[in-house]
PDB file of C-alpha atoms in Angstrom:
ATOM      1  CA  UNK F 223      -4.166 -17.395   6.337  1.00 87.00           C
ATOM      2  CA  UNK F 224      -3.458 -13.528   6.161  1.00 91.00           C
ATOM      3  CA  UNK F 225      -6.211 -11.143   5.628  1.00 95.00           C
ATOM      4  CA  UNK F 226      -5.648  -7.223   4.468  1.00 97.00           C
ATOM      5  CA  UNK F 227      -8.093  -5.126   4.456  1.00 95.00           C
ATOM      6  CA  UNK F 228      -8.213  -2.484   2.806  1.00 95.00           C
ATOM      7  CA  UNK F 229     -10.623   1.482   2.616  1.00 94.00           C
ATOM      8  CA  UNK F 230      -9.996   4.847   1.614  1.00 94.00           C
ATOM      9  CA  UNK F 231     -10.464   4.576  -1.899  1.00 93.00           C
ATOM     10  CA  UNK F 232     -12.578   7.035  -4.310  1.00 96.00           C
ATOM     11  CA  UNK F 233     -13.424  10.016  -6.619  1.00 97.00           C
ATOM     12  CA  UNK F 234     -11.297  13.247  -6.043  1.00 98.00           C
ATOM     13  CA  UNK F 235     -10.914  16.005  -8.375  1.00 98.00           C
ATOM     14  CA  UNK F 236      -6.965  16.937  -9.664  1.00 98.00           C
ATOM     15  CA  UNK F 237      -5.104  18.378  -6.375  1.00 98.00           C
ATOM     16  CA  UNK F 238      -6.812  17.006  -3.873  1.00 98.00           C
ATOM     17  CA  UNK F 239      -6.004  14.416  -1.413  1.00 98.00           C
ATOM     18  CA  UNK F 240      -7.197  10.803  -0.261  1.00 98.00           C
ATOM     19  CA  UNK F 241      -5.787   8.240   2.468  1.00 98.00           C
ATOM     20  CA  UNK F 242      -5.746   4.745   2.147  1.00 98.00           C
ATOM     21  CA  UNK F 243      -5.737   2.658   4.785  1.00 98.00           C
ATOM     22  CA  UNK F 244      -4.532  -1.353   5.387  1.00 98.00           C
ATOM     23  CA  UNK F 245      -5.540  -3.380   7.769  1.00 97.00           C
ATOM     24  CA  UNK F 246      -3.219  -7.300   8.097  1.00 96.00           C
ATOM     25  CA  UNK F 247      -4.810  -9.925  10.530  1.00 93.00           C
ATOM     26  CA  UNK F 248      -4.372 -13.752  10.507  1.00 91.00           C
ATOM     27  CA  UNK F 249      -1.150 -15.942  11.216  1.00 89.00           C
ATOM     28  CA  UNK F 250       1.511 -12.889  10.923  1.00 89.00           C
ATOM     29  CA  UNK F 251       4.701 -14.505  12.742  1.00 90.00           C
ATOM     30  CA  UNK F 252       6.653 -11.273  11.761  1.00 91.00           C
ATOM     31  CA  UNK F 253       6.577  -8.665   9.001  1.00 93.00           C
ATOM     32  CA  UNK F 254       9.390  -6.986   6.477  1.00 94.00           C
ATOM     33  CA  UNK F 255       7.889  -4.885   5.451  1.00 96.00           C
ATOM     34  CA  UNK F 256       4.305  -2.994   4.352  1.00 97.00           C
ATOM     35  CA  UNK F 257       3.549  -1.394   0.976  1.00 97.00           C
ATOM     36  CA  UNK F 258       0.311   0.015  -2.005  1.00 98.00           C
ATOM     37  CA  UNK F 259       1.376  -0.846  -5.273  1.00 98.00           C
ATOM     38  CA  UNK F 260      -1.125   0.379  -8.216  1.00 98.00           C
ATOM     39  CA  UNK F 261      -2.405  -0.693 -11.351  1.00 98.00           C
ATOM     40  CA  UNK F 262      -3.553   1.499 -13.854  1.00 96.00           C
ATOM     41  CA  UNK F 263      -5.589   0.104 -17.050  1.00 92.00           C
ATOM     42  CA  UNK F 264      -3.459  -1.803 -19.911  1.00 94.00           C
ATOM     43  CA  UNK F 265      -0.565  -1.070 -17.152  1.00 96.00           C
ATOM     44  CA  UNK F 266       1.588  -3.257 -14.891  1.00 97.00           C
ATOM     45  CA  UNK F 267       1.119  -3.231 -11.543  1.00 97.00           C
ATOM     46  CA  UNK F 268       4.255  -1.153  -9.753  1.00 98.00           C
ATOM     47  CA  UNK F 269       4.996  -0.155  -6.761  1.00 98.00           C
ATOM     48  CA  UNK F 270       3.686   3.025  -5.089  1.00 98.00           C
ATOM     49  CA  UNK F 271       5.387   2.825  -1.566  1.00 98.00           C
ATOM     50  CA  UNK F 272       7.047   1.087   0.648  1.00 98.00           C
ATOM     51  CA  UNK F 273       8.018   0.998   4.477  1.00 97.00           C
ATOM     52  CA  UNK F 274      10.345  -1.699   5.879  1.00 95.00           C
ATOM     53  CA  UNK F 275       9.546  -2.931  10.327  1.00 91.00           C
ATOM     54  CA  UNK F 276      12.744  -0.677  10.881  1.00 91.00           C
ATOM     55  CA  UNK F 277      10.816   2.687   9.280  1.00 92.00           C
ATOM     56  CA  UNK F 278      12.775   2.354   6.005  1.00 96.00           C
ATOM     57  CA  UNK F 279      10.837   3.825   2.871  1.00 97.00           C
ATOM     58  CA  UNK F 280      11.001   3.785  -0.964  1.00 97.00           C
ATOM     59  CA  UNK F 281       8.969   5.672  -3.173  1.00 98.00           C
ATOM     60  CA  UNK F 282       7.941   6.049  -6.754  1.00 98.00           C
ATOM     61  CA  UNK F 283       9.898   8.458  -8.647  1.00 98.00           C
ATOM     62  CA  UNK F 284       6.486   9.981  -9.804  1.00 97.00           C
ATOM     63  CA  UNK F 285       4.903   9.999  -6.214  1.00 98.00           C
ATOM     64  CA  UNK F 286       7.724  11.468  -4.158  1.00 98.00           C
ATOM     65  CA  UNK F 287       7.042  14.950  -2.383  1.00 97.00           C
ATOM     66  CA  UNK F 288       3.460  14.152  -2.788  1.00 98.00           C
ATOM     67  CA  UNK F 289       2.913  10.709  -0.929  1.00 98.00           C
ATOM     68  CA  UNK F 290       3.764   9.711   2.738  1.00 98.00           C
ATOM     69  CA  UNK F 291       3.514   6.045   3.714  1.00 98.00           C
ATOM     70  CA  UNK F 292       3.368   5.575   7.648  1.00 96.00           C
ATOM     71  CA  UNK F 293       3.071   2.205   9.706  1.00 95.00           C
ATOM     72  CA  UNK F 294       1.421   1.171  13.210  1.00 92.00           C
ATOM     73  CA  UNK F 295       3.910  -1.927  13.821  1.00 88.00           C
ATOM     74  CA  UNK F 296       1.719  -2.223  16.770  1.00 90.00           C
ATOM     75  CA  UNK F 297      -1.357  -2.855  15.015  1.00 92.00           C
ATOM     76  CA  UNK F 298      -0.093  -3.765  11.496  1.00 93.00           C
ATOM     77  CA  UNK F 299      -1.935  -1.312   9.664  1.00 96.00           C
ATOM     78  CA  UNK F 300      -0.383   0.934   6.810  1.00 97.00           C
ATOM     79  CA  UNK F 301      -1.396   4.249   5.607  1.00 98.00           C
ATOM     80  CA  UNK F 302      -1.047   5.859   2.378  1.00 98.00           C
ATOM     81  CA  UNK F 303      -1.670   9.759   2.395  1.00 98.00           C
ATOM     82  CA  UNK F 304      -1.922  11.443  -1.241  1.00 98.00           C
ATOM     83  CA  UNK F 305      -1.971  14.495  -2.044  1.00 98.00           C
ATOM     84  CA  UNK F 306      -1.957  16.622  -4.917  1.00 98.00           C
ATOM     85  CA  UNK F 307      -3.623  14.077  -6.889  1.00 98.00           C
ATOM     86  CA  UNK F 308      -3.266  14.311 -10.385  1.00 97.00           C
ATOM     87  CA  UNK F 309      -5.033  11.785 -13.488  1.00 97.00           C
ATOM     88  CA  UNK F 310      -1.829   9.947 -14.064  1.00 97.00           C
ATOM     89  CA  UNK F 311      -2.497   8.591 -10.573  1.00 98.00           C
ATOM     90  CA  UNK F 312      -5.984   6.856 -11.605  1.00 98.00           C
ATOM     91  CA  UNK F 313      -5.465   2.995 -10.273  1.00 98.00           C
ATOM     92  CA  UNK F 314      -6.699   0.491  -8.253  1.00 98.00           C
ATOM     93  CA  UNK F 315      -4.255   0.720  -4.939  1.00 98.00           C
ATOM     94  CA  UNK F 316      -2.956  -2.658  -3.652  1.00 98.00           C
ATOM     95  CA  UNK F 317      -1.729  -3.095  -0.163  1.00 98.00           C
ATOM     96  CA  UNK F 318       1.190  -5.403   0.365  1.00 98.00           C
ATOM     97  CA  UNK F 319       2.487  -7.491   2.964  1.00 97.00           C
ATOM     98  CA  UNK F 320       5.490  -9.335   3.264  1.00 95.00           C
ATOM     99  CA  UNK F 321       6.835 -11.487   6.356  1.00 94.00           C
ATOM    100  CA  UNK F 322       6.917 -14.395   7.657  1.00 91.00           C
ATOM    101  CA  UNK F 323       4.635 -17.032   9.549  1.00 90.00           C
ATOM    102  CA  UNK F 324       5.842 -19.978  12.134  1.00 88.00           C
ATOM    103  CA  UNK F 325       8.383 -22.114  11.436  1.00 88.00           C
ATOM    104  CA  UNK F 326       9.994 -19.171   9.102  1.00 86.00           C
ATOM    105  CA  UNK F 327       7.725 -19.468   6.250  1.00 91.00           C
ATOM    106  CA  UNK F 328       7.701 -16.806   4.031  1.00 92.00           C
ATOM    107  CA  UNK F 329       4.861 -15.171   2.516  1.00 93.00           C
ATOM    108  CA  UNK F 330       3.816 -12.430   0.609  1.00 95.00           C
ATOM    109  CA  UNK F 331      -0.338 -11.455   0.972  1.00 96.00           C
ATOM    110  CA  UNK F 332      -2.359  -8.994  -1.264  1.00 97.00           C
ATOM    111  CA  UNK F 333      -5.200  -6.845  -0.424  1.00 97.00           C
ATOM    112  CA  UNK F 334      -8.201  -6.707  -3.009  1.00 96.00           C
ATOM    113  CA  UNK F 335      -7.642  -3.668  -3.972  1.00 97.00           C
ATOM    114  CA  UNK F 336      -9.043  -0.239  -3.736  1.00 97.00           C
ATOM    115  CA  UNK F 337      -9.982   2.061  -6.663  1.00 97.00           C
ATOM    116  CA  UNK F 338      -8.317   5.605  -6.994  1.00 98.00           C
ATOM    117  CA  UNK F 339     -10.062   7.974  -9.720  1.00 98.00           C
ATOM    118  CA  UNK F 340      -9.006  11.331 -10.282  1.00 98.00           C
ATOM    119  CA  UNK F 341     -11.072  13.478 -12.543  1.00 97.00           C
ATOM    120  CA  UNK F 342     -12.449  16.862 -12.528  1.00 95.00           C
TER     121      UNK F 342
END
C-alpha cells in the first residue's frame, strides 16, 4: 500500500500565493516521477505539474511563470508553490505518484485531494 498525504490547501484572495505539500509513505520500491493535477467543477481533472527522479519538469501552459514544483527524493515529498493566484485556478489539487514497488510492479497512487479557492 502507498499512502500520500497531502496539506496546504485553502482560501486566498486573487494574487496571492499558497504551497501545497505531499507527503508518499508505504511500499515505494522506486519512483518516476511526482506531480498535483487539479480538478475544477464540471471539469476534467489535468495536470498541474510535474517533476520526473532526474529533476525533469512539465507544466501547464496556464500555470507556467507562476508555479514551481520542487522534490525531496530523499524524503519523497513534493511541493507545489503558487503564486499569483487567480479564480481560474479554483480546484481541488491532487498529488500524484508514479513508480514502482518489488518485483517491478508498477503503480500509480493518488492523494485525496486538497481544495484551492481563490476569491476576493
Amino acid at each position: 500500500q502507498v499512502q500520500l498525504v497531502e496539506s496546504g490547501g485553502g482560501l486566498v484572495q486573487p494574487g496571492g500565493s499558497l504551497r501545497l505539500s505531499c507527503a508518499a509513505s508505504g511500499s515505494i520500491f522506486s519512483i518516476d516521477a511526482m506531480g498535483w493535477y487539479r480538478q475544477a467543477p464540471g471539469k476534467q481533472r489535468e495536470l498541474v505539474a510535474r517533476i520526473t527522479t532526474g529533476g525533469r519538469t512539465n507544466y501547464a501552459d496556464s500555470v507556467k511563470g507562476r508555479f514551481t514544483i520542487l522534490r525531496n527524493n530523499a524524503r519523497n515529498t513534493v511541493t507545489l508553490q503558487m503564486n499569483s493566484l487567480n479564480p481560474e485556478d479554483t480546484a481541488i489539487y491532487y498529488c500524484n505518484l508514479d513508480g514502482f514497488q518489488r518485483y517491478g510492479i508498477s503503480f500509480s497512487a493518488w492523494g485525496q485531494g486538497t481544495q484551492v479557492t481563490v476569491s476576493s
